[in-house]
Amino acid sequence: MINSLKLVGTKAETLQLLMNKGYNVPKVYFFSEIEWREGQKAILEKINSDFAKHDLIAVRSSSIAEDSEFESHAGAFESILNIDPSNQSDVISAVS
């Protein structure tokens, strides 16, 4: 997982904040675009192992440009639902 939440955007940052405060947040895993390009195989293995007990997952975007104090891009980024975490080609397609 990434070293700085500032690299992935407000959605991931907010989810991490909620988890840290003890709220019930579904299991998440987030990574930066750079990490995806440089370590796709390791990320795919992590997704498969972390979510093997789940039937399906959602792949959601998060961008540092998504929301800010001055603007909102709600709905501008895509979420892909019902992805089998053990099917690497489906995960790759959803992320890409």
PDB file of N, CA and C in Angstrom:
ATOM      1  N   MET A   1       0.851  -1.171   0.000  1.00  0.00           N
ATOM      2  CA  MET A   1       0.000   0.000   0.000  1.00  0.00           C
ATOM      3  C   MET A   1       0.896   1.233   0.000  1.00  0.00           C
ATOM      4  N   ILE A   2       0.358   2.308  -0.416  1.00  0.00           N
ATOM      5  CA  ILE A   2       1.104   3.543  -0.584  1.00  0.00           C
ATOM      6  C   ILE A   2       1.617   4.123   0.715  1.00  0.00           C
ATOM      7  N   ASN A   3       2.664   4.902   0.613  1.00  0.00           N
ATOM      8  CA  ASN A   3       3.245   5.549   1.783  1.00  0.00           C
ATOM      9  C   ASN A   3       2.513   6.828   2.152  1.00  0.00           C
ATOM     10  N   SER A   4       1.949   7.502   1.186  1.00  0.00           N
ATOM     11  CA  SER A   4       1.263   8.760   1.450  1.00  0.00           C
ATOM     12  C   SER A   4      -0.122   8.755   0.812  1.00  0.00           C
ATOM     13  N   LEU A   5      -1.134   8.955   1.638  1.00  0.00           N
ATOM     14  CA  LEU A   5      -2.496   9.011   1.112  1.00  0.00           C
ATOM     15  C   LEU A   5      -2.691  10.211   0.205  1.00  0.00           C
ATOM     16  N   LYS A   6      -1.830  11.203   0.307  1.00  0.00           N
ATOM     17  CA  LYS A   6      -1.942  12.389  -0.543  1.00  0.00           C
ATOM     18  C   LYS A   6      -1.722  12.053  -2.010  1.00  0.00           C
ATOM     19  N   LEU A   7      -1.149  10.863  -2.290  1.00  0.00           N
ATOM     20  CA  LEU A   7      -0.894  10.459  -3.674  1.00  0.00           C
ATOM     21  C   LEU A   7      -2.092   9.812  -4.344  1.00  0.00           C
ATOM     22  N   VAL A   8      -3.113   9.433  -3.566  1.00  0.00           N
ATOM     23  CA  VAL A   8      -4.244   8.725  -4.168  1.00  0.00           C
ATOM     24  C   VAL A   8      -5.554   9.487  -4.110  1.00  0.00           C
ATOM     25  N   GLY A   9      -5.637  10.510  -3.329  1.00  0.00           N
ATOM     26  CA  GLY A   9      -6.832  11.327  -3.362  1.00  0.00           C
ATOM     27  C   GLY A   9      -7.694  11.266  -2.123  1.00  0.00           C
ATOM     28  N   THR A  10      -8.729  12.087  -2.166  1.00  0.00           N
ATOM     29  CA  THR A  10      -9.555  12.312  -0.981  1.00  0.00           C
ATOM     30  C   THR A  10     -10.403  11.104  -0.590  1.00  0.00           C
ATOM     31  N   LYS A  11     -10.841  10.298  -1.539  1.00  0.00           N
ATOM     32  CA  LYS A  11     -11.680   9.140  -1.202  1.00  0.00           C
ATOM     33  C   LYS A  11     -10.898   8.166  -0.323  1.00  0.00           C
ATOM     34  N   ALA A  12      -9.700   7.804  -0.745  1.00  0.00           N
ATOM     35  CA  ALA A  12      -8.864   6.889   0.026  1.00  0.00           C
ATOM     36  C   ALA A  12      -8.466   7.515   1.359  1.00  0.00           C
ATOM     37  N   GLU A  13      -8.140   8.782   1.333  1.00  0.00           N
ATOM     38  CA  GLU A  13      -7.752   9.481   2.558  1.00  0.00           C
ATOM     39  C   GLU A  13      -8.902   9.502   3.569  1.00  0.00           C
ATOM     40  N   THR A  14     -10.104   9.759   3.104  1.00  0.00           N
ATOM     41  CA  THR A  14     -11.271   9.796   3.984  1.00  0.00           C
ATOM     42  C   THR A  14     -11.581   8.410   4.550  1.00  0.00           C
ATOM     43  N   LEU A  15     -11.508   7.379   3.722  1.00  0.00           N
ATOM     44  CA  LEU A  15     -11.747   6.015   4.202  1.00  0.00           C
ATOM     45  C   LEU A  15     -10.741   5.639   5.283  1.00  0.00           C
ATOM     46  N   GLN A  16      -9.469   5.988   5.077  1.00  0.00           N
ATOM     47  CA  GLN A  16      -8.445   5.678   6.077  1.00  0.00           C
ATOM     48  C   GLN A  16      -8.711   6.438   7.368  1.00  0.00           C
ATOM     49  N   LEU A  17      -9.104   7.684   7.280  1.00  0.00           N
ATOM     50  CA  LEU A  17      -9.419   8.491   8.457  1.00  0.00           C
ATOM     51  C   LEU A  17     -10.573   7.865   9.242  1.00  0.00           C
ATOM     52  N   LEU A  18     -11.620   7.443   8.538  1.00  0.00           N
ATOM     53  CA  LEU A  18     -12.761   6.803   9.193  1.00  0.00           C
ATOM     54  C   LEU A  18     -12.356   5.498   9.881  1.00  0.00           C
ATOM     55  N   MET A  19     -11.525   4.707   9.216  1.00  0.00           N
ATOM     56  CA  MET A  19     -11.048   3.456   9.826  1.00  0.00           C
ATOM     57  C   MET A  19     -10.239   3.740  11.085  1.00  0.00           C
ATOM     58  N   ASN A  20      -9.365   4.741  11.010  1.00  0.00           N
ATOM     59  CA  ASN A  20      -8.531   5.096  12.158  1.00  0.00           C
ATOM     60  C   ASN A  20      -9.362   5.569  13.345  1.00  0.00           C
ATOM     61  N   LYS A  21     -10.532   6.127  13.076  1.00  0.00           N
ATOM     62  CA  LYS A  21     -11.411   6.608  14.148  1.00  0.00           C
ATOM     63  C   LYS A  21     -12.358   5.519  14.651  1.00  0.00           C
ATOM     64  N   GLY A  22     -12.234   4.305  14.096  1.00  0.00           N
ATOM     65  CA  GLY A  22     -13.011   3.186  14.587  1.00  0.00           C
ATOM     66  C   GLY A  22     -14.339   2.949  13.892  1.00  0.00           C
ATOM     67  N   TYR A  23     -14.611   3.664  12.799  1.00  0.00           N
ATOM     68  CA  TYR A  23     -15.852   3.433  12.063  1.00  0.00           C
ATOM     69  C   TYR A  23     -15.780   2.116  11.297  1.00  0.00           C
ATOM     70  N   ASN A  24     -16.932   1.515  11.079  1.00  0.00           N
ATOM     71  CA  ASN A  24     -17.003   0.258  10.347  1.00  0.00           C
ATOM     72  C   ASN A  24     -16.926   0.548   8.850  1.00  0.00           C
ATOM     73  N   VAL A  25     -15.768   0.329   8.283  1.00  0.00           N
ATOM     74  CA  VAL A  25     -15.528   0.575   6.861  1.00  0.00           C
ATOM     75  C   VAL A  25     -15.189  -0.775   6.226  1.00  0.00           C
ATOM     76  N   PRO A  26     -15.799  -1.099   5.087  1.00  0.00           N
ATOM     77  CA  PRO A  26     -15.448  -2.359   4.425  1.00  0.00           C
ATOM     78  C   PRO A  26     -13.948  -2.417   4.141  1.00  0.00           C
ATOM     79  N   LYS A  27     -13.427  -3.614   4.017  1.00  0.00           N
ATOM     80  CA  LYS A  27     -12.008  -3.808   3.742  1.00  0.00           C
ATOM     81  C   LYS A  27     -11.630  -3.073   2.456  1.00  0.00           C
ATOM     82  N   VAL A  28     -10.533  -2.347   2.508  1.00  0.00           N
ATOM     83  CA  VAL A  28     -10.066  -1.579   1.348  1.00  0.00           C
ATOM     84  C   VAL A  28      -8.595  -1.845   1.096  1.00  0.00           C
ATOM     85  N   TYR A  29      -8.183  -1.598  -0.116  1.00  0.00           N
ATOM     86  CA  TYR A  29      -6.776  -1.638  -0.501  1.00  0.00           C
ATOM     87  C   TYR A  29      -6.610  -0.579  -1.569  1.00  0.00           C
ATOM     88  N   PHE A  30      -5.684   0.331  -1.371  1.00  0.00           N
ATOM     89  CA  PHE A  30      -5.477   1.363  -2.373  1.00  0.00           C
ATOM     90  C   PHE A  30      -4.002   1.494  -2.699  1.00  0.00           C
ATOM     91  N   PHE A  31      -3.754   1.973  -3.921  1.00  0.00           N
ATOM     92  CA  PHE A  31      -2.395   2.104  -4.430  1.00  0.00           C
ATOM     93  C   PHE A  31      -2.388   3.230  -5.442  1.00  0.00           C
ATOM     94  N   SER A  32      -1.209   3.781  -5.662  1.00  0.00           N
ATOM     95  CA  SER A  32      -1.074   4.892  -6.608  1.00  0.00           C
ATOM     96  C   SER A  32      -0.891   4.362  -8.028  1.00  0.00           C
ATOM     97  N   GLU A  33      -1.060   5.239  -8.976  1.00  0.00           N
ATOM     98  CA  GLU A  33      -0.855   4.883 -10.384  1.00  0.00           C
ATOM     99  C   GLU A  33       0.589   4.447 -10.611  1.00  0.00           C
ATOM    100  N   ILE A  34       1.519   5.113  -9.960  1.00  0.00           N
ATOM    101  CA  ILE A  34       2.937   4.753 -10.094  1.00  0.00           C
ATOM    102  C   ILE A  34       3.177   3.347  -9.560  1.00  0.00           C
ATOM    103  N   GLU A  35       2.593   3.046  -8.388  1.00  0.00           N
ATOM    104  CA  GLU A  35       2.741   1.699  -7.832  1.00  0.00           C
ATOM    105  C   GLU A  35       2.155   0.650  -8.768  1.00  0.00           C
ATOM    106  N   TRP A  36       1.030   0.968  -9.396  1.00  0.00           N
ATOM    107  CA  TRP A  36       0.404   0.038 -10.337  1.00  0.00           C
ATOM    108  C   TRP A  36       1.335  -0.229 -11.518  1.00  0.00           C
ATOM    109  N   ARG A  37       1.924   0.817 -12.071  1.00  0.00           N
ATOM    110  CA  ARG A  37       2.821   0.651 -13.220  1.00  0.00           C
ATOM    111  C   ARG A  37       4.079  -0.127 -12.851  1.00  0.00           C
ATOM    112  N   GLU A  38       4.603   0.108 -11.642  1.00  0.00           N
ATOM    113  CA  GLU A  38       5.881  -0.493 -11.253  1.00  0.00           C
ATOM    114  C   GLU A  38       5.738  -1.841 -10.544  1.00  0.00           C
ATOM    115  N   GLY A  39       4.563  -2.135 -10.001  1.00  0.00           N
ATOM    116  CA  GLY A  39       4.432  -3.355  -9.223  1.00  0.00           C
ATOM    117  C   GLY A  39       3.108  -4.057  -9.404  1.00  0.00           C
ATOM    118  N   GLN A  40       2.640  -4.112 -10.632  1.00  0.00           N
ATOM    119  CA  GLN A  40       1.321  -4.683 -10.920  1.00  0.00           C
ATOM    120  C   GLN A  40       1.185  -6.112 -10.403  1.00  0.00           C
ATOM    121  N   LYS A  41       2.209  -6.926 -10.596  1.00  0.00           N
ATOM    122  CA  LYS A  41       2.127  -8.330 -10.177  1.00  0.00           C
ATOM    123  C   LYS A  41       1.934  -8.432  -8.661  1.00  0.00           C
ATOM    124  N   ALA A  42       2.703  -7.675  -7.902  1.00  0.00           N
ATOM    125  CA  ALA A  42       2.590  -7.702  -6.438  1.00  0.00           C
ATOM    126  C   ALA A  42       1.226  -7.191  -5.980  1.00  0.00           C
ATOM    127  N   ILE A  43       0.710  -6.172  -6.641  1.00  0.00           N
ATOM    128  CA  ILE A  43      -0.614  -5.629  -6.292  1.00  0.00           C
ATOM    129  C   ILE A  43      -1.700  -6.667  -6.583  1.00  0.00           C
ATOM    130  N   LEU A  44      -1.614  -7.328  -7.729  1.00  0.00           N
ATOM    131  CA  LEU A  44      -2.597  -8.359  -8.068  1.00  0.00           C
ATOM    132  C   LEU A  44      -2.568  -9.501  -7.051  1.00  0.00           C
ATOM    133  N   GLU A  45      -1.375  -9.899  -6.631  1.00  0.00           N
ATOM    134  CA  GLU A  45      -1.251 -10.957  -5.620  1.00  0.00           C
ATOM    135  C   GLU A  45      -1.852 -10.517  -4.291  1.00  0.00           C
ATOM    136  N   LYS A  46      -1.608  -9.262  -3.914  1.00  0.00           N
ATOM    137  CA  LYS A  46      -2.151  -8.723  -2.656  1.00  0.00           C
ATOM    138  C   LYS A  46      -3.678  -8.683  -2.708  1.00  0.00           C
ATOM    139  N   ILE A  47      -4.234  -8.229  -3.804  1.00  0.00           N
ATOM    140  CA  ILE A  47      -5.694  -8.178  -3.959  1.00  0.00           C
ATOM    141  C   ILE A  47      -6.269  -9.582  -3.857  1.00  0.00           C
ATOM    142  N   ASN A  48      -5.647 -10.531  -4.542  1.00  0.00           N
ATOM    143  CA  ASN A  48      -6.144 -11.905  -4.518  1.00  0.00           C
ATOM    144  C   ASN A  48      -6.088 -12.482  -3.101  1.00  0.00           C
ATOM    145  N   SER A  49      -4.983 -12.266  -2.400  1.00  0.00           N
ATOM    146  CA  SER A  49      -4.867 -12.843  -1.055  1.00  0.00           C
ATOM    147  C   SER A  49      -5.752 -12.118  -0.039  1.00  0.00           C
ATOM    148  N   ASP A  50      -5.827 -10.802  -0.121  1.00  0.00           N
ATOM    149  CA  ASP A  50      -6.621 -10.035   0.852  1.00  0.00           C
ATOM    150  C   ASP A  50      -8.127 -10.202   0.667  1.00  0.00           C
ATOM    151  N   PHE A  51      -8.554 -10.453  -0.555  1.00  0.00           N
ATOM    152  CA  PHE A  51      -9.982 -10.493  -0.838  1.00  0.00           C
ATOM    153  C   PHE A  51     -10.456 -11.871  -1.301  1.00  0.00           C
ATOM    154  N   ALA A  52      -9.652 -12.903  -1.063  1.00  0.00           N
ATOM    155  CA  ALA A  52     -10.000 -14.259  -1.508  1.00  0.00           C
ATOM    156  C   ALA A  52     -11.300 -14.752  -0.893  1.00  0.00           C
ATOM    157  N   LYS A  53     -11.621 -14.291   0.309  1.00  0.00           N
ATOM    158  CA  LYS A  53     -12.841 -14.741   0.990  1.00  0.00           C
ATOM    159  C   LYS A  53     -14.092 -14.020   0.493  1.00  0.00           C
ATOM    160  N   HIS A  54     -13.900 -12.998  -0.301  1.00  0.00           N
ATOM    161  CA  HIS A  54     -15.022 -12.220  -0.828  1.00  0.00           C
ATOM    162  C   HIS A  54     -15.380 -12.735  -2.210  1.00  0.00           C
ATOM    163  N   ASP A  55     -16.644 -12.804  -2.485  1.00  0.00           N
ATOM    164  CA  ASP A  55     -17.049 -13.254  -3.814  1.00  0.00           C
ATOM    165  C   ASP A  55     -16.659 -12.251  -4.887  1.00  0.00           C
ATOM    166  N   LEU A  56     -17.009 -10.994  -4.655  1.00  0.00           N
ATOM    167  CA  LEU A  56     -16.769  -9.949  -5.651  1.00  0.00           C
ATOM    168  C   LEU A  56     -16.288  -8.679  -4.970  1.00  0.00           C
ATOM    169  N   ILE A  57     -15.552  -7.861  -5.712  1.00  0.00           N
ATOM    170  CA  ILE A  57     -15.063  -6.586  -5.192  1.00  0.00           C
ATOM    171  C   ILE A  57     -15.476  -5.450  -6.124  1.00  0.00           C
ATOM    172  N   ALA A  58     -15.306  -4.235  -5.650  1.00  0.00           N
ATOM    173  CA  ALA A  58     -15.507  -3.040  -6.465  1.00  0.00           C
ATOM    174  C   ALA A  58     -14.150  -2.367  -6.638  1.00  0.00           C
ATOM    175  N   VAL A  59     -13.876  -1.881  -7.832  1.00  0.00           N
ATOM    176  CA  VAL A  59     -12.670  -1.118  -8.114  1.00  0.00           C
ATOM    177  C   VAL A  59     -13.110   0.318  -8.306  1.00  0.00           C
ATOM    178  N   ARG A  60     -12.624   1.177  -7.403  1.00  0.00           N
ATOM    179  CA  ARG A  60     -13.057   2.572  -7.419  1.00  0.00           C
ATOM    180  C   ARG A  60     -11.877   3.493  -7.630  1.00  0.00           C
ATOM    181  N   SER A  61     -12.104   4.540  -8.359  1.00  0.00           N
ATOM    182  CA  SER A  61     -11.053   5.526  -8.573  1.00  0.00           C
ATOM    183  C   SER A  61     -10.971   6.466  -7.383  1.00  0.00           C
ATOM    184  N   SER A  62      -9.820   7.068  -7.245  1.00  0.00           N
ATOM    185  CA  SER A  62      -9.627   8.127  -6.267  1.00  0.00           C
ATOM    186  C   SER A  62      -8.531   9.012  -6.827  1.00  0.00           C
ATOM    187  N   SER A  63      -8.778  10.285  -6.871  1.00  0.00           N
ATOM    188  CA  SER A  63      -7.831  11.196  -7.486  1.00  0.00           C
ATOM    189  C   SER A  63      -7.605  12.400  -6.582  1.00  0.00           C
ATOM    190  N   ILE A  64      -6.401  12.933  -6.614  1.00  0.00           N
ATOM    191  CA  ILE A  64      -6.142  14.136  -5.830  1.00  0.00           C
ATOM    192  C   ILE A  64      -6.935  15.322  -6.380  1.00  0.00           C
ATOM    193  N   ALA A  65      -7.414  15.198  -7.612  1.00  0.00           N
ATOM    194  CA  ALA A  65      -8.213  16.266  -8.220  1.00  0.00           C
ATOM    195  C   ALA A  65      -9.711  16.019  -8.063  1.00  0.00           C
ATOM    196  N   GLU A  66     -10.079  14.965  -7.353  1.00  0.00           N
ATOM    197  CA  GLU A  66     -11.485  14.572  -7.280  1.00  0.00           C
ATOM    198  C   GLU A  66     -12.344  15.592  -6.535  1.00  0.00           C
ATOM    199  N   ASP A  67     -11.947  15.944  -5.359  1.00  0.00           N
ATOM    200  CA  ASP A  67     -12.705  16.918  -4.561  1.00  0.00           C
ATOM    201  C   ASP A  67     -11.736  17.796  -3.791  1.00  0.00           C
ATOM    202  N   SER A  68     -12.100  19.027  -3.644  1.00  0.00           N
ATOM    203  CA  SER A  68     -11.287  19.955  -2.860  1.00  0.00           C
ATOM    204  C   SER A  68     -12.204  20.975  -2.214  1.00  0.00           C
ATOM    205  N   GLU A  69     -11.616  21.870  -1.527  1.00  0.00           N
ATOM    206  CA  GLU A  69     -12.386  22.936  -0.881  1.00  0.00           C
ATOM    207  C   GLU A  69     -13.099  23.812  -1.913  1.00  0.00           C
ATOM    208  N   PHE A  70     -12.540  23.870  -3.123  1.00  0.00           N
ATOM    209  CA  PHE A  70     -13.045  24.796  -4.127  1.00  0.00           C
ATOM    210  C   PHE A  70     -13.827  24.155  -5.271  1.00  0.00           C
ATOM    211  N   GLU A  71     -13.735  22.845  -5.431  1.00  0.00           N
ATOM    212  CA  GLU A  71     -14.438  22.201  -6.532  1.00  0.00           C
ATOM    213  C   GLU A  71     -14.750  20.744  -6.212  1.00  0.00           C
ATOM    214  N   SER A  72     -15.712  20.199  -6.948  1.00  0.00           N
ATOM    215  CA  SER A  72     -16.089  18.805  -6.779  1.00  0.00           C
ATOM    216  C   SER A  72     -16.236  18.160  -8.146  1.00  0.00           C
ATOM    217  N   HIS A  73     -15.767  16.947  -8.245  1.00  0.00           N
ATOM    218  CA  HIS A  73     -15.891  16.185  -9.488  1.00  0.00           C
ATOM    219  C   HIS A  73     -16.672  14.905  -9.231  1.00  0.00           C
ATOM    220  N   ALA A  74     -17.646  14.999  -8.356  1.00  0.00           N
ATOM    221  CA  ALA A  74     -18.462  13.832  -8.011  1.00  0.00           C
ATOM    222  C   ALA A  74     -19.052  13.213  -9.270  1.00  0.00           C
ATOM    223  N   GLY A  75     -18.891  11.903  -9.409  1.00  0.00           N
ATOM    224  CA  GLY A  75     -19.427  11.192 -10.564  1.00  0.00           C
ATOM    225  C   GLY A  75     -18.545  11.221 -11.790  1.00  0.00           C
ATOM    226  N   ALA A  76     -17.441  11.960 -11.751  1.00  0.00           N
ATOM    227  CA  ALA A  76     -16.571  12.066 -12.913  1.00  0.00           C
ATOM    228  C   ALA A  76     -15.625  10.877 -13.041  1.00  0.00           C
ATOM    229  N   PHE A  77     -15.426  10.152 -11.952  1.00  0.00           N
ATOM    230  CA  PHE A  77     -14.523   9.014 -11.956  1.00  0.00           C
ATOM    231  C   PHE A  77     -15.333   7.733 -11.841  1.00  0.00           C
ATOM    232  N   GLU A  78     -14.868   6.695 -12.507  1.00  0.00           N
ATOM    233  CA  GLU A  78     -15.639   5.473 -12.654  1.00  0.00           C
ATOM    234  C   GLU A  78     -15.402   4.469 -11.525  1.00  0.00           C
ATOM    235  N   SER A  79     -16.443   3.746 -11.174  1.00  0.00           N
ATOM    236  CA  SER A  79     -16.365   2.604 -10.264  1.00  0.00           C
ATOM    237  C   SER A  79     -16.795   1.370 -11.050  1.00  0.00           C
ATOM    238  N   ILE A  80     -16.019   0.301 -10.919  1.00  0.00           N
ATOM    239  CA  ILE A  80     -16.327  -0.951 -11.603  1.00  0.00           C
ATOM    240  C   ILE A  80     -16.728  -1.952 -10.525  1.00  0.00           C
ATOM    241  N   LEU A  81     -17.932  -2.481 -10.638  1.00  0.00           N
ATOM    242  CA  LEU A  81     -18.477  -3.386  -9.632  1.00  0.00           C
ATOM    243  C   LEU A  81     -18.408  -4.842 -10.080  1.00  0.00           C
ATOM    244  N   ASN A  82     -18.548  -5.735  -9.100  1.00  0.00           N
ATOM    245  CA  ASN A  82     -18.667  -7.173  -9.350  1.00  0.00           C
ATOM    246  C   ASN A  82     -17.452  -7.777 -10.041  1.00  0.00           C
ATOM    247  N   ILE A  83     -16.258  -7.449  -9.534  1.00  0.00           N
ATOM    248  CA  ILE A  83     -15.018  -7.983 -10.072  1.00  0.00           C
ATOM    249  C   ILE A  83     -14.578  -9.168  -9.205  1.00  0.00           C
ATOM    250  N   ASP A  84     -14.234 -10.265  -9.837  1.00  0.00           N
ATOM    251  CA  ASP A  84     -13.720 -11.436  -9.133  1.00  0.00           C
ATOM    252  C   ASP A  84     -12.252 -11.164  -8.781  1.00  0.00           C
ATOM    253  N   PRO A  85     -11.909 -11.060  -7.483  1.00  0.00           N
ATOM    254  CA  PRO A  85     -10.535 -10.713  -7.102  1.00  0.00           C
ATOM    255  C   PRO A  85      -9.508 -11.776  -7.497  1.00  0.00           C
ATOM    256  N   SER A  86      -9.941 -12.998  -7.779  1.00  0.00           N
ATOM    257  CA  SER A  86      -9.005 -14.047  -8.178  1.00  0.00           C
ATOM    258  C   SER A  86      -8.766 -14.066  -9.693  1.00  0.00           C
ATOM    259  N   ASN A  87      -9.539 -13.297 -10.453  1.00  0.00           N
ATOM    260  CA  ASN A  87      -9.396 -13.244 -11.902  1.00  0.00           C
ATOM    261  C   ASN A  87      -8.528 -12.030 -12.269  1.00  0.00           C
ATOM    262  N   GLN A  88      -7.240 -12.293 -12.462  1.00  0.00           N
ATOM    263  CA  GLN A  88      -6.301 -11.200 -12.698  1.00  0.00           C
ATOM    264  C   GLN A  88      -6.650 -10.354 -13.926  1.00  0.00           C
ATOM    265  N   SER A  89      -7.122 -10.972 -14.987  1.00  0.00           N
ATOM    266  CA  SER A  89      -7.450 -10.189 -16.183  1.00  0.00           C
ATOM    267  C   SER A  89      -8.625  -9.255 -15.928  1.00  0.00           C
ATOM    268  N   ASP A  90      -9.598  -9.693 -15.137  1.00  0.00           N
ATOM    269  CA  ASP A  90     -10.711  -8.811 -14.794  1.00  0.00           C
ATOM    270  C   ASP A  90     -10.262  -7.637 -13.921  1.00  0.00           C
ATOM    271  N   VAL A  91      -9.370  -7.923 -12.963  1.00  0.00           N
ATOM    272  CA  VAL A  91      -8.848  -6.860 -12.102  1.00  0.00           C
ATOM    273  C   VAL A  91      -8.052  -5.870 -12.939  1.00  0.00           C
ATOM    274  N   ILE A  92      -7.178  -6.358 -13.797  1.00  0.00           N
ATOM    275  CA  ILE A  92      -6.378  -5.487 -14.666  1.00  0.00           C
ATOM    276  C   ILE A  92      -7.282  -4.614 -15.514  1.00  0.00           C
ATOM    277  N   SER A  93      -8.307  -5.210 -16.114  1.00  0.00           N
ATOM    278  CA  SER A  93      -9.235  -4.451 -16.953  1.00  0.00           C
ATOM    279  C   SER A  93      -9.962  -3.375 -16.148  1.00  0.00           C
ATOM    280  N   ALA A  94     -10.373  -3.702 -14.935  1.00  0.00           N
ATOM    281  CA  ALA A  94     -11.090  -2.737 -14.099  1.00  0.00           C
ATOM    282  C   ALA A  94     -10.195  -1.584 -13.662  1.00  0.00           C
ATOM    283  N   VAL A  95      -8.948  -1.884 -13.346  1.00  0.00           N
ATOM    284  CA  VAL A  95      -8.021  -0.837 -12.914  1.00  0.00           C
ATOM    285  C   VAL A  95      -7.607   0.032 -14.088  1.00  0.00           C
ATOM    286  N   SER A  96      -7.363  -0.600 -15.232  1.00  0.00           N
ATOM    287  CA  SER A  96      -6.887   0.130 -16.401  1.00  0.00           C
ATOM    288  C   SER A  96      -8.004   0.893 -17.035  1.00  0.00           C
TER     289      SER A  96
END
